[in-house]
mmCIF file of C-alpha atoms and ligand atoms in Angstrom:
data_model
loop_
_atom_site.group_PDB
_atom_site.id
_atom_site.type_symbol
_atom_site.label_atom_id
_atom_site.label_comp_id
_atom_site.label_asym_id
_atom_site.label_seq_id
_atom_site.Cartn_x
_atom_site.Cartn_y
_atom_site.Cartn_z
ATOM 1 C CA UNK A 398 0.000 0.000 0.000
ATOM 2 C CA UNK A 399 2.691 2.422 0.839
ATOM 3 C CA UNK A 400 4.812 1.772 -2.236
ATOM 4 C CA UNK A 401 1.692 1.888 -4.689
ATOM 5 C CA UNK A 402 1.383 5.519 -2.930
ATOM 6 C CA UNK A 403 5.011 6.329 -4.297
ATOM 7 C CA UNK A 404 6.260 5.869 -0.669
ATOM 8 C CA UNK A 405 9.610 4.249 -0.190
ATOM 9 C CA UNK A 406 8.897 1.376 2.298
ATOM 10 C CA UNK A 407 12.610 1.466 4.784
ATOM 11 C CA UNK A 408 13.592 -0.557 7.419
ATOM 12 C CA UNK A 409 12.154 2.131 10.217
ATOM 13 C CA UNK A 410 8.748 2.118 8.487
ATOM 14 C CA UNK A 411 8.925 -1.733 8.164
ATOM 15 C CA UNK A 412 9.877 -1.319 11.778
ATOM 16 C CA UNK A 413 7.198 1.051 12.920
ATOM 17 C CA UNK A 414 4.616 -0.868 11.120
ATOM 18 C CA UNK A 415 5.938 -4.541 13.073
ATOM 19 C CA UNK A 416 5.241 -2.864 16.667
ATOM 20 C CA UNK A 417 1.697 -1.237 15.811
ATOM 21 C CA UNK A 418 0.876 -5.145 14.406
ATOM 22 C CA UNK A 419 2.471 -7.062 17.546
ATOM 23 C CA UNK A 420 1.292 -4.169 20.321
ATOM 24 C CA UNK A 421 -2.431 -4.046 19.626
ATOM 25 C CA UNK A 422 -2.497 -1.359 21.912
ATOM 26 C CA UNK A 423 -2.845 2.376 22.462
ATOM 27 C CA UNK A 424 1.286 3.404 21.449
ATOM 28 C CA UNK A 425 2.628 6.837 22.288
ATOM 29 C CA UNK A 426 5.269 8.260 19.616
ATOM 30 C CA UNK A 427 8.073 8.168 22.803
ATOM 31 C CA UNK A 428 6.629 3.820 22.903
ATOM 32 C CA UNK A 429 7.100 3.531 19.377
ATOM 33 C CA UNK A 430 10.562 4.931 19.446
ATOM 34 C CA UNK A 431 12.328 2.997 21.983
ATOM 35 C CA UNK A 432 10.439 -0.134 20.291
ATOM 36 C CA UNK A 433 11.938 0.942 16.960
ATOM 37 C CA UNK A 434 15.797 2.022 18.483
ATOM 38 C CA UNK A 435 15.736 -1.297 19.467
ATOM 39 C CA UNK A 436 16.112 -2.008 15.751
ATOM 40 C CA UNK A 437 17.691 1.157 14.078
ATOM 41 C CA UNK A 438 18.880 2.995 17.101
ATOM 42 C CA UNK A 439 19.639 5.863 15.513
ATOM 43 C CA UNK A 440 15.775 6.939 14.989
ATOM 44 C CA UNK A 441 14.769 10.209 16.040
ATOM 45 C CA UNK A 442 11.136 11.066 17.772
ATOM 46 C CA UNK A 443 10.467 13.082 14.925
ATOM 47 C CA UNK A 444 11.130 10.423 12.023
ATOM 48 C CA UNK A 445 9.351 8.592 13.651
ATOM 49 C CA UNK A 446 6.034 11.058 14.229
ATOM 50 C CA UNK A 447 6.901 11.411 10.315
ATOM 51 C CA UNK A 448 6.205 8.105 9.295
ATOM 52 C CA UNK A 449 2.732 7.865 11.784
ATOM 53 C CA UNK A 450 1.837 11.270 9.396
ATOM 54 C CA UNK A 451 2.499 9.487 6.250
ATOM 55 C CA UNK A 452 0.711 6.089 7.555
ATOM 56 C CA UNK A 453 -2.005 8.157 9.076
ATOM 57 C CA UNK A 454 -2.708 9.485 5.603
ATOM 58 C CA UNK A 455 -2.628 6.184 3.829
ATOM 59 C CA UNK A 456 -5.672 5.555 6.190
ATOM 60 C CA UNK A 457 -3.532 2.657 8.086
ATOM 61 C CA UNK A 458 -2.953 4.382 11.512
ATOM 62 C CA UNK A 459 -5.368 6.378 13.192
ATOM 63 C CA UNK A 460 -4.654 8.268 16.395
ATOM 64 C CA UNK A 461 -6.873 9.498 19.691
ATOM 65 C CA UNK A 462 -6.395 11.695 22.617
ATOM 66 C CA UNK A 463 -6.997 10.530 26.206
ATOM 67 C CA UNK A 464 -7.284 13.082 28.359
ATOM 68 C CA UNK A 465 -4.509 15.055 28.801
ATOM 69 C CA UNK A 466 -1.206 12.803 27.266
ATOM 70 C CA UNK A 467 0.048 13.029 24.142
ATOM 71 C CA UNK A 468 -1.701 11.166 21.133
ATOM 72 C CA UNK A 469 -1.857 7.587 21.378
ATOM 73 C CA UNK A 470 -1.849 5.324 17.415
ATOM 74 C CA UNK A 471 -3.068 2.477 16.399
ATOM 75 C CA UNK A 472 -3.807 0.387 13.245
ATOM 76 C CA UNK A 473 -6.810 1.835 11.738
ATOM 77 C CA UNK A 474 -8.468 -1.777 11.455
ATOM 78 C CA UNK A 475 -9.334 -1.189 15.486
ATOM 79 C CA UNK A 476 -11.409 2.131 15.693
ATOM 80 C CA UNK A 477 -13.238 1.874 18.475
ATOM 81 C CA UNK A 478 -14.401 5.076 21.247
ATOM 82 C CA UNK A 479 -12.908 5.328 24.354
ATOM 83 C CA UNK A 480 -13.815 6.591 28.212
ATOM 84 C CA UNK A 481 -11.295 7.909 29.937
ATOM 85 C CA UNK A 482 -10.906 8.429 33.250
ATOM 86 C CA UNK A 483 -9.636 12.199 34.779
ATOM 87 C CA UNK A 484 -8.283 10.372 38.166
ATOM 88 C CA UNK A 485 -6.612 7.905 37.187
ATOM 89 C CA UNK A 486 -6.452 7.782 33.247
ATOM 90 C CA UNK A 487 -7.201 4.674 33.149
ATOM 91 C CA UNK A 488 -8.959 4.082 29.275
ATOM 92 C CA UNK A 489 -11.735 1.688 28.692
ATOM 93 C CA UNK A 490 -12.508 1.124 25.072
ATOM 94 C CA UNK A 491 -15.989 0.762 24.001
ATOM 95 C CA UNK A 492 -17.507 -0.158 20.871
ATOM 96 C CA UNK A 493 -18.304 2.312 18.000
ATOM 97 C CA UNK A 494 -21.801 0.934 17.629
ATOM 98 C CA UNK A 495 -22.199 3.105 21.644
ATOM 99 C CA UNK A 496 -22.487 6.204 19.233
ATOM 100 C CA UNK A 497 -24.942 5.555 16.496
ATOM 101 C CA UNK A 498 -27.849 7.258 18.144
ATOM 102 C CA UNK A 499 -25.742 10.444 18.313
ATOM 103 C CA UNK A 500 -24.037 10.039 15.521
ATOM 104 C CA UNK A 501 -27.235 9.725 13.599
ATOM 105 C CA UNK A 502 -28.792 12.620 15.031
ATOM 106 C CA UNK A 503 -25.794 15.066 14.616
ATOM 107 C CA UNK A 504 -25.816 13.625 10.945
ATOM 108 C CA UNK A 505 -29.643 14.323 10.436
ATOM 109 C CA UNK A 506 -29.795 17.698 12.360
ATOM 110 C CA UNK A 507 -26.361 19.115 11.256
ATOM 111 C CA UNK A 508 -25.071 17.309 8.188
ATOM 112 C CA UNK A 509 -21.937 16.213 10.139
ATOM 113 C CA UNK A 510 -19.892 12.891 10.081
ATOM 114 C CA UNK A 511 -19.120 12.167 14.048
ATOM 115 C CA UNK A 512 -15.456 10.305 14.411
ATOM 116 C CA UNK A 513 -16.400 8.149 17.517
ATOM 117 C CA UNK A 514 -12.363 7.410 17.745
ATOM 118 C CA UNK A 515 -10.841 10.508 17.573
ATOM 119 C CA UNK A 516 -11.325 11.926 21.287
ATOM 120 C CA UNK A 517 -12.259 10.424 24.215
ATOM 121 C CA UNK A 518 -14.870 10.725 26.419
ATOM 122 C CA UNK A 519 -13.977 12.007 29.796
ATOM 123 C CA UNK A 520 -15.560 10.973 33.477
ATOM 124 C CA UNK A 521 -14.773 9.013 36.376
ATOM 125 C CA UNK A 522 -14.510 5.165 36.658
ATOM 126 C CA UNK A 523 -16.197 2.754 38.404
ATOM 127 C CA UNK A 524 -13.421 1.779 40.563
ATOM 128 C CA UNK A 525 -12.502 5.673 41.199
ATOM 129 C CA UNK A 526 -15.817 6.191 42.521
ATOM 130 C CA UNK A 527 -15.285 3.783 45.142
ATOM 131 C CA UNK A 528 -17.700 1.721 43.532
HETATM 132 ZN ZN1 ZN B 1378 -5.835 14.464 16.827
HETATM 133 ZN ZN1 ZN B 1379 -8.213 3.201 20.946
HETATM 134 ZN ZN1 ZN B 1380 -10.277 5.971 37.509
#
C-alpha cells in the first residue's frame, strides 16, 4: 500500500509498522521509538512522528487523545471510542456501535460525520468512585 502511494517502504517504516501489528495497543510516539531504536537505534522522535503522518494518511494508523497525554496510534483496522478516566487515566474502550444514536442525530440535524475514535470521552470510573 505504501509503495503503490510512491512511498519508499525502509527498514524504520517496516519497523514502525511490526510494533503497531504485535502491540495491539494504544502506542505513544516516545513507545514507538524505543520499540523501533531497538532495531535502528539511531531513529529520532520526529522520524518517527513522520512516518505515523504518512501512515495516518494512507488511512492505516489512526490516532486518539486521552485526556490530557500526548496522542496515542493504532492500526486503523481497530477504531473503536474510548472513556477515559480524569483520576486515574485509566482508558476503557468501548464499541463504536455506543455512538450511532448520536451520531445519527448530529448527521440528520447538522449534516456532520461524528469520528467516535478521535477523542475520548472524559468521566470518572467505576473503581474511582469507590464503587
Ligand atoms: Zn488528533
Ligand atoms: Zn483506541
Ligand atoms: Zn479511575
Amino acid at each position: 500500500m505504501i509503495r503503490s502511494h510512491g512511498g519508499r517502504v525502509t527498514a524504520v517504516k517496516r519497523a514502525v509498522l511490526n510494533t503497531l501489528i504485535s502491540a495491539p495497543q494504544h502506542l505513544s510516539v516516545e513507545t514507538l521509538t524505543g520499540s523501533v531504536q531497538q532495531v535502528a537505534p539511531d531513529t529520532s522522535a520526529s522520524t518517527v512522528y513522520r512516518i505515523l503522518e504518512e501512515l495516518e494518511g494512507l488511512g492505516i494508523v489512526v490516532h486518539s487523545h486521552l485526556g490530557h497525554t500526548a496522542a496515542v496510534y493504532h492500526l486503523s483496522g481497530l477504531v473503536h471510542g474510548h472513556l477515559s478516566c480524569v483520576r486515574c487515566a485509566e482508558t476503557i474502550e468501548i464499541p463504536a456501535s455506543f455512538f450511532s444514536t448520536i451520531a445519527d442525530r448530529v448527521s440528520g440535524d447538522y449534516g456532520f460525520t461524528l469520528d467516535e475514535h478521535h477523542l475520548a470521552l472524559s468521566g470518572t470510573c467505576a473503581r474511582c468512585q469507590g464503587r
